[in-house]
C-alpha positions as a Python dict, from the first residue, in 0.01 Angstrom:
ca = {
    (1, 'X'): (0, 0, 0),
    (2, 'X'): (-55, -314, -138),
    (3, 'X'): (345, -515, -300),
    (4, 'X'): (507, -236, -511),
    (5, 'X'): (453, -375, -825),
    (6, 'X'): (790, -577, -1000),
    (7, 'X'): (712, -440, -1353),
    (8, 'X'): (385, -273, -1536),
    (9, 'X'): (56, -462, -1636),
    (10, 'X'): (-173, -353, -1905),
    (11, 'X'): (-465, -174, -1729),
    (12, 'X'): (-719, -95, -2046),
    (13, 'X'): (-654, -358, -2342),
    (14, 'X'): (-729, -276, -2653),
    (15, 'X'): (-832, -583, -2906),
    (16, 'X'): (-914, -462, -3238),
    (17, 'X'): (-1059, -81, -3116),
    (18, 'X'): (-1264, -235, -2846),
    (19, 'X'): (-1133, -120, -2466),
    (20, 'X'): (-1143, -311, -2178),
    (21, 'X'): (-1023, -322, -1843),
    (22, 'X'): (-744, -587, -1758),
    (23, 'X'): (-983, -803, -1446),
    (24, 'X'): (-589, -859, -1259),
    (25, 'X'): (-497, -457, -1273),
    (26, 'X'): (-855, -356, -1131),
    (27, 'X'): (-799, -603, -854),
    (28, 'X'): (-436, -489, -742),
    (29, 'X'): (-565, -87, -750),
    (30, 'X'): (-874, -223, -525),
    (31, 'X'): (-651, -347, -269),
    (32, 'X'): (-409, -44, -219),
    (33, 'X'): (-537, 162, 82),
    (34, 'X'): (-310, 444, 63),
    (35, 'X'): (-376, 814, -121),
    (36, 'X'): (-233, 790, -488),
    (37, 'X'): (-87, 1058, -710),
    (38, 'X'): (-172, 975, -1081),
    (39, 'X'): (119, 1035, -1384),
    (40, 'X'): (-48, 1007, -1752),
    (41, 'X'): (172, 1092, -2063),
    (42, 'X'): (-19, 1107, -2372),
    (43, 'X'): (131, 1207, -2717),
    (44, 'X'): (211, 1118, -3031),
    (45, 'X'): (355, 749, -3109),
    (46, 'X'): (746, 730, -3082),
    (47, 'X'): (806, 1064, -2878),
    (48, 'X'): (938, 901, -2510),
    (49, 'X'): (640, 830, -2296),
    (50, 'X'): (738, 485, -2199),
    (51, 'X'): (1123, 665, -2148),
    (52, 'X'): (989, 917, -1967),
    (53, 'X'): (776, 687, -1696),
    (54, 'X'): (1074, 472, -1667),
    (55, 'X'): (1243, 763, -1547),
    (56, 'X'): (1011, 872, -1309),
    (57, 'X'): (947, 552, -1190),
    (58, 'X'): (1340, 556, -1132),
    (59, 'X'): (1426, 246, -1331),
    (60, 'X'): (1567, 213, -1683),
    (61, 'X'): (1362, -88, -1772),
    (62, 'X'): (974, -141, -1700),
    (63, 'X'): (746, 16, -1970),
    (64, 'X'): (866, -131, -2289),
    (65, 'X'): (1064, 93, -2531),
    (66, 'X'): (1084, 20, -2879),
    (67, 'X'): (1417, 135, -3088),
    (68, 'X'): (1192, 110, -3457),
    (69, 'X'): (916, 326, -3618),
    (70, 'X'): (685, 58, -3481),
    (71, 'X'): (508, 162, -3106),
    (72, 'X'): (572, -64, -2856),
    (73, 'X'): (304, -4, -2618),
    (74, 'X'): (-72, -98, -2725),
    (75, 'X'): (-349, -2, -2431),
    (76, 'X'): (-276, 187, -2121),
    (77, 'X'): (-45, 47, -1876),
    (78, 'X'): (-8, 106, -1520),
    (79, 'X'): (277, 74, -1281),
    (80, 'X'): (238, 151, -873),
    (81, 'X'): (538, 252, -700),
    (82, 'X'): (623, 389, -364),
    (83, 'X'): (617, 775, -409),
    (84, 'X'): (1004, 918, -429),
    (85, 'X'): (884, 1217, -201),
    (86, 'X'): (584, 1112, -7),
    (87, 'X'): (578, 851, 256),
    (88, 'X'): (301, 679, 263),
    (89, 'X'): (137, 757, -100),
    (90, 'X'): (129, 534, -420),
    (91, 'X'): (273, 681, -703),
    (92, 'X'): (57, 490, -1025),
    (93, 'X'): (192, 595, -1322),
    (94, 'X'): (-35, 539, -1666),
    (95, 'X'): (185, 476, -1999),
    (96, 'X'): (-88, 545, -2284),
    (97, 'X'): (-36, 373, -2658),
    (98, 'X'): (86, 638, -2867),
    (99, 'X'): (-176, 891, -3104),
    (100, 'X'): (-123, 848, -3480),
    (101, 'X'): (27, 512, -3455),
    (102, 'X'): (104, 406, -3881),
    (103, 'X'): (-74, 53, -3772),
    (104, 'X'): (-377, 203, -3651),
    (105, 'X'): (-357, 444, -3914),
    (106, 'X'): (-329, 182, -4184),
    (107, 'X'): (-582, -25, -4060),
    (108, 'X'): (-896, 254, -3953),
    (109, 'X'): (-842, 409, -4330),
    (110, 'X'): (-955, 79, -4519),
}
């Protein structure tokens, strides 16, 4: 495995609907040579996603959490940890931006 990663990057940016992949996050997944077990949460905006991969990435701070009506994450962000259970695997777990977010709302109705 390549350095467990310190905190989560931004994998797939999105910049005003358009997606792209983040160059520095393609580059860290291309060096890890061990077998990876994916995590992806997707749901609706404000529901615990970013709680929940905290938890399973057994911190309580990494993926940002937000205490207002406003989502905190924007993208898809990634975060490669040792797996708890398997020696020798990469655990890279994938916090999505949240469906039905009121900005994106707001701004795809006009």
């Amino acid at each position: 495995m390549c350095s467990p990663m310190q905190e989560p990057m931004c994998l797939v940016e999105n910049v005003n609907g358009s997606l792209s992949v983040n160059e520095e996050a393609s580059k860290y997944l291309s060096r890890n040579n061990q077998p990876v077990v994916v995590v992806s949460v997707v749901g609706l905006y404000r529901t615990g996603k970013s709680y929940l991969m905290n938890r399973l990435a057994g911190k309580s701070t990494g993926f940002a959490l937000g205490n207002t009506i406003e989502s905190k994450t924007k993208g898809i962000w990634m975060w490669c940890v040792p797996h708890p259970y398997q020696q020798g695997h990469t655990l890279v777990l994938l916090d999505t931006e949240g469906l039905d977010d009121i900005d994106k709302v707001l701004t795809t109705s006009h």
